[in-house]
Amino acid sequence: MMHGIFSITHRDPSCLARTGRLLLPHGEVETPVFMPVGTNGSVKAVDFSVLDDMGIRLILSNTYHLFLRPGVDIIREAGGLHSFIGWQGNILTDSGGYQVFSLAPFRKIREEGVYFRSHIDGSYHTLTPEGVVDIQTAFGSDVMMPLDVCTPPGISKKEAEEALEITTAWARRSKERWESLREESGGLLFGIVQGNFFHDLRRRSVEEICALELPGTAIGGLSVGESFPVFQEFLAFTAALLPSEVPHYLMGIGTPEYILEAVEQGIDMFDCVFPTRTARNASVFTRSGRISLRRERFTRDFGPLDPECTCYTCRRYTRAYLRHLFKAQEIMGPVLATIHNLHFLFTMVEEIRESIREGRFSRYKRAFLARYQEGTRADENE
Amino acid sequence: MMHGIFSITHRDPSCLARTGRLLLPHGEVETPVFMPVGTNGSVKAVDFSVLDDMGIRLILSNTYHLFLRPGVDIIREAGGLHSFIGWQGNILTDSGGYQVFSLAPFRKIREEGVYFRSHIDGSYHTLTPEGVVDIQTAFGSDVMMPLDVCTPPGISKKEAEEALEITTAWARRSKERWESLREESGGLLFGIVQGNFFHDLRRRSVEEICALELPGTAIGGLSVGESFPVFQEFLAFTAALLPSEVPHYLMGIGTPEYILEAVEQGIDMFDCVFPTRTARNASVFTRSGRISLRRERFTRDFGPLDPECTCYTCRRYTRAYLRHLFKAQEIMGPVLATIHNLHFLFTMVEEIRESIREGRFSRYKRAFLARYQEGTRADENE
């Protein structure tokens, strides 16, 4: 079942990188695209008007968090998630599976679904594949993700295989429910590939998930604690197996290094809390590397965060002032640094798209990284 | 010495309320005016562009805090405070005296000045009246305040008299230093009236301070813990003694009730952390009273914070969403509530000016308070 929601517009001749257009209920999105994360229905420290102005048309939000607080009923009563949070761009909601495994103080996986306790108040809850589709339908999510089982590196093959099998079974049930609700939801359901760090399991998962012919495919279970070379290997291996014509979403990555790696392997979508979280911790991207504004050397640095950046923060404020805001624990430190980091990544991804259109992505990647990584190392060694 | 920086444009026939224009180095300011507080060179949780858009042309910043962090040298090197913080409106800096008394873990007042330890790192510092003028000159403050001794209610008359005498002596020395620096500073020095809660001491302080013929006069030592009736009494008593032709600044007040009281007594300027601090604590102004967004009853309230408000927050977001942001401890809660509270107060002060121009301030005050206080009481009794 293809939905005609995705069209590839350019392919880079030297690798798998491609540009495309993703047609979602709340408007078209150019790919590759970075999705800022709005866990609780707010991209932390940045107003939606800023995202509007940056041209951001797709964010990620979190089913687990919103299910626990404020709860599905309130979002439904508000008229859906877009209306509740006051944003009319597209929203992809993850399934909550990842958060159940990483946040809940207790969880038990059964064939029917997952039982867990809330990390907020310890209350007991159940999520089933069908329930998760129902919740995302109530949210009015533009892209829904099915409940899956994400596993860390280092587990046995048997455990990885069990997680894979549950993930596939749940994906089938999710699809069934999603299809039965198509009339009340315009949202798309993507599949999620698991398989841990075993080549044959990754291959099997791709085959099983892609057989469902969902409108998009995500790679889950990467960037979960493995080394960068292992990430590279399993990304390249898995991405190459995906059908070319659907959008490829790599879950949970968002540093410049990981983004460039992902795009090179034909990934179209990615999300990560890193750019916003690291900004709140006074760490900002520049062309010449990621720098910590807490460094002594910025005390009297009256230049912008990045002299090549055109974001609001760089046009108005200096490194010395931002450093002062962080030292004085002023809220505007995180706010202004977040604006900068999102603008930086958004601009970088725009440049990536341009380089693909012009068939020079590999050169762009090399040039970007040479300068960026040298600066990052220099800052870290201070 | 009059500087022609202040002209009264209208007087209300029924009380001392008046409108005026204050000509400051960074542009004209209409009075009465509320000054948002930017303690560390940032109005907490709100960007300067938002203040620009609201038409705010004068903020207050804090000599004590900026002297300790980032320090005078850095601000001087940046080209002054406006340049350091990236704001080209006017800045009034307080003297730091109040903070030395309320924040420093140790302080000793001597004739020459005040010795104290920093609340940040315990380091030892001295501030003299001359030093405080020097600092504010380095900042490039548009309005400077002299070092004074602010005392709480309940002290003996002897103590109050000593504080008054030091305040007067320091004001004289401040004026001398300020005059000697007039060539490098375009800023104005105001006087500060003290005298605690003794009528004769208040009168004596007004006489001594006003004899210095500084371009503006502030009333200090009110709203420092006394009851509202005592505040009213000493405000009315002191304000009536001030020369009419200079701007009257009442330090440290900023609730609707106190502002209306102050304006009625001929006050032209006021500042307070209250509107911004209370916003960060989920408490917002509305025409129908101040409400706490933490209340259960706002869980499913999909209306704006105040249906009569035209601020950005009210145009885009709901009470239910703001409540959710505060419950989830999202930074955007404080940010959006702060925008609202400042817009609310700014609009209210605009209406106050209009009511004075039209000679109906007393009616405005009565009507505003009747509705506002009833709603505030109802919310507090929940």
GROMACS .gro file of N, CA and C in nm, chain B residues 5 24-25 35 58-61 63 82 90-96 129-147 171 174-175 177-192 214-218 249 251 269:
model
  189
  387ILE      N    1   1.443   6.803   3.186
  387ILE     CA    2   1.425   6.670   3.130
  387ILE      C    3   1.283   6.619   3.149
  406LEU      N    4   1.515   6.123   2.828
  406LEU     CA    5   1.635   6.053   2.875
  406LEU      C    6   1.731   6.030   2.757
  407PRO      N    7   1.858   6.002   2.786
  407PRO     CA    8   1.956   5.987   2.677
  407PRO      C    9   1.916   5.887   2.569
  417MET      N   10   0.866   5.032   3.519
  417MET     CA   11   0.993   4.983   3.467
  417MET      C   12   1.009   4.835   3.502
  440LEU      N   13   1.212   5.192   2.895
  440LEU     CA   14   1.291   5.216   3.016
  440LEU      C   15   1.282   5.093   3.104
  441ILE      N   16   1.398   5.036   3.137
  441ILE     CA   17   1.400   4.925   3.232
  441ILE      C   18   1.492   4.960   3.348
  442LEU      N   19   1.483   4.883   3.453
  442LEU     CA   20   1.571   4.901   3.567
  442LEU      C   21   1.672   4.787   3.569
  443SER      N   22   1.795   4.820   3.603
  443SER     CA   23   1.892   4.713   3.624
  443SER      C   24   1.967   4.739   3.754
  445THR      N   25   2.284   4.762   4.008
  445THR     CA   26   2.426   4.791   4.023
  445THR      C   27   2.497   4.686   4.107
  464HIS      N   28   2.428   4.915   2.790
  464HIS     CA   29   2.338   4.898   2.676
  464HIS      C   30   2.400   4.804   2.574
  472ASN      N   31   1.626   5.298   2.741
  472ASN     CA   32   1.686   5.357   2.860
  472ASN      C   33   1.702   5.256   2.973
  473ILE      N   34   1.804   5.280   3.053
  473ILE     CA   35   1.828   5.195   3.171
  473ILE      C   36   1.845   5.283   3.294
  474LEU      N   37   1.763   5.259   3.394
  474LEU     CA   38   1.785   5.318   3.525
  474LEU      C   39   1.855   5.212   3.610
  475THR      N   40   1.965   5.248   3.673
  475THR     CA   41   2.030   5.151   3.762
  475THR      C   42   2.012   5.196   3.906
  476ASP      N   43   1.972   5.102   3.989
  476ASP     CA   44   1.964   5.137   4.131
  476ASP      C   45   2.104   5.136   4.188
  477SER      N   46   2.119   5.179   4.312
  477SER     CA   47   2.252   5.202   4.366
  477SER      C   48   2.317   5.076   4.419
  478GLY      N   49   2.238   4.975   4.445
  478GLY     CA   50   2.292   4.855   4.507
  478GLY      C   51   2.278   4.856   4.658
  511PRO      N   52   2.971   5.607   4.809
  511PRO     CA   53   2.884   5.688   4.723
  511PRO      C   54   2.954   5.727   4.593
  512GLU      N   55   3.081   5.765   4.605
  512GLU     CA   56   3.155   5.804   4.484
  512GLU      C   57   3.174   5.683   4.391
  513GLY      N   58   3.209   5.570   4.453
  513GLY     CA   59   3.231   5.448   4.373
  513GLY      C   60   3.105   5.408   4.298
  514VAL      N   61   2.990   5.423   4.363
  514VAL     CA   62   2.864   5.383   4.300
  514VAL      C   63   2.832   5.473   4.180
  515VAL      N   64   2.863   5.601   4.191
  515VAL     CA   65   2.844   5.691   4.075
  515VAL      C   66   2.943   5.654   3.965
  516ASP      N   67   3.065   5.622   4.003
  516ASP     CA   68   3.165   5.581   3.903
  516ASP      C   69   3.118   5.457   3.827
  517ILE      N   70   3.067   5.361   3.901
  517ILE     CA   71   3.020   5.236   3.839
  517ILE      C   72   2.908   5.264   3.741
  518GLN      N   73   2.811   5.343   3.785
  518GLN     CA   74   2.696   5.371   3.699
  518GLN      C   75   2.737   5.457   3.579
  519THR      N   76   2.841   5.537   3.597
  519THR     CA   77   2.894   5.613   3.483
  519THR      C   78   2.958   5.518   3.383
  520ALA      N   79   3.033   5.421   3.435
  520ALA     CA   80   3.093   5.320   3.346
  520ALA      C   81   2.984   5.241   3.274
  521PHE      N   82   2.876   5.213   3.343
  521PHE     CA   83   2.764   5.142   3.280
  521PHE      C   84   2.701   5.226   3.168
  522GLY      N   85   2.711   5.360   3.182
  522GLY     CA   86   2.638   5.447   3.091
  522GLY      C   87   2.490   5.453   3.126
  523SER      N   88   2.456   5.441   3.253
  523SER     CA   89   2.316   5.442   3.297
  523SER      C   90   2.249   5.573   3.258
  524ASP      N   91   2.124   5.563   3.216
  524ASP     CA   92   2.049   5.683   3.181
  524ASP      C   93   2.001   5.755   3.306
  525VAL      N   94   1.965   5.678   3.407
  525VAL     CA   95   1.933   5.737   3.538
  525VAL      C   96   2.011   5.659   3.643
  526MET      N   97   2.086   5.733   3.726
  526MET     CA   98   2.164   5.671   3.833
  526MET      C   99   2.097   5.699   3.966
  527MET      N  100   2.113   5.606   4.058
  527MET     CA  101   2.063   5.627   4.193
  527MET      C  102   2.182   5.629   4.288
  528PRO      N  103   2.177   5.720   4.388
  528PRO     CA  104   2.290   5.728   4.482
  528PRO      C  105   2.281   5.619   4.588
  529LEU      N  106   2.395   5.584   4.644
  529LEU     CA  107   2.397   5.489   4.755
  529LEU      C  108   2.317   5.547   4.872
  553ALA      N  109   2.419   6.131   4.955
  553ALA     CA  110   2.356   6.196   4.838
  553ALA      C  111   2.438   6.318   4.797
  556SER      N  112   2.748   6.199   4.636
  556SER     CA  113   2.713   6.142   4.505
  556SER      C  114   2.696   6.252   4.402
  557LYS      N  115   2.627   6.359   4.445
  557LYS     CA  116   2.603   6.470   4.353
  557LYS      C  117   2.736   6.533   4.309
  559ARG      N  118   3.032   6.395   4.295
  559ARG     CA  119   3.102   6.307   4.201
  559ARG      C  120   3.034   6.310   4.063
  560TRP      N  121   2.902   6.305   4.066
  560TRP     CA  122   2.826   6.304   3.941
  560TRP      C  123   2.855   6.430   3.860
  561GLU      N  124   2.859   6.547   3.930
  561GLU     CA  125   2.885   6.672   3.859
  561GLU      C  126   3.026   6.674   3.801
  562SER      N  127   3.120   6.615   3.873
  562SER     CA  128   3.258   6.615   3.824
  562SER      C  129   3.273   6.523   3.703
  563LEU      N  130   3.175   6.434   3.684
  563LEU     CA  131   3.183   6.338   3.573
  563LEU      C  132   3.087   6.373   3.460
  564ARG      N  133   3.019   6.488   3.470
  564ARG     CA  134   2.914   6.520   3.373
  564ARG      C  135   2.962   6.511   3.229
  565GLU      N  136   3.092   6.539   3.209
  565GLU     CA  137   3.138   6.539   3.070
  565GLU      C  138   3.143   6.400   3.008
  566GLU      N  139   3.170   6.300   3.091
  566GLU     CA  140   3.176   6.166   3.031
  566GLU      C  141   3.045   6.089   3.046
  567SER      N  142   2.948   6.149   3.114
  567SER     CA  143   2.822   6.078   3.135
  567SER      C  144   2.704   6.165   3.099
  568GLY      N  145   2.614   6.111   3.020
  568GLY     CA  146   2.491   6.184   2.992
  568GLY      C  147   2.380   6.146   3.087
  569GLY      N  148   2.411   6.061   3.185
  569GLY     CA  149   2.308   6.010   3.275
  569GLY      C  150   2.267   6.112   3.380
  570LEU      N  151   2.149   6.092   3.435
  570LEU     CA  152   2.095   6.180   3.538
  570LEU      C  153   2.107   6.114   3.674
  571LEU      N  154   2.130   6.195   3.776
  571LEU     CA  155   2.131   6.142   3.912
  571LEU      C  156   2.004   6.185   3.984
  572PHE      N  157   1.934   6.091   4.041
  572PHE     CA  158   1.815   6.121   4.122
  572PHE      C  159   1.853   6.120   4.271
  573GLY      N  160   1.774   6.186   4.352
  573GLY     CA  161   1.791   6.175   4.497
  573GLY      C  162   1.697   6.069   4.553
  574ILE      N  163   1.729   6.016   4.671
  574ILE     CA  164   1.640   5.919   4.737
  574ILE      C  165   1.603   5.968   4.877
  596LEU      N  166   1.844   6.784   4.251
  596LEU     CA  167   1.877   6.682   4.151
  596LEU      C  168   1.762   6.671   4.051
  597PRO      N  169   1.785   6.611   3.933
  597PRO     CA  170   1.680   6.611   3.829
  597PRO      C  171   1.561   6.520   3.858
  598GLY      N  172   1.565   6.443   3.963
  598GLY     CA  173   1.449   6.360   3.997
  598GLY      C  174   1.458   6.319   4.143
  599THR      N  175   1.345   6.282   4.200
  599THR     CA  176   1.344   6.242   4.340
  599THR      C  177   1.273   6.109   4.355
  600ALA      N  178   1.338   6.019   4.428
  600ALA     CA  179   1.279   5.889   4.455
  600ALA      C  180   1.238   5.879   4.600
  631TYR      N  181   0.972   5.919   4.171
  631TYR     CA  182   0.994   5.776   4.149
  631TYR      C  183   0.972   5.701   4.281
  633MET      N  184   1.016   5.363   4.460
  633MET     CA  185   1.099   5.244   4.437
  633MET      C  186   1.032   5.115   4.485
  651MET      N  187   0.706   5.726   3.828
  651MET     CA  188   0.786   5.609   3.789
  651MET      C  189   0.781   5.505   3.901
   0.00000   0.00000   0.00000
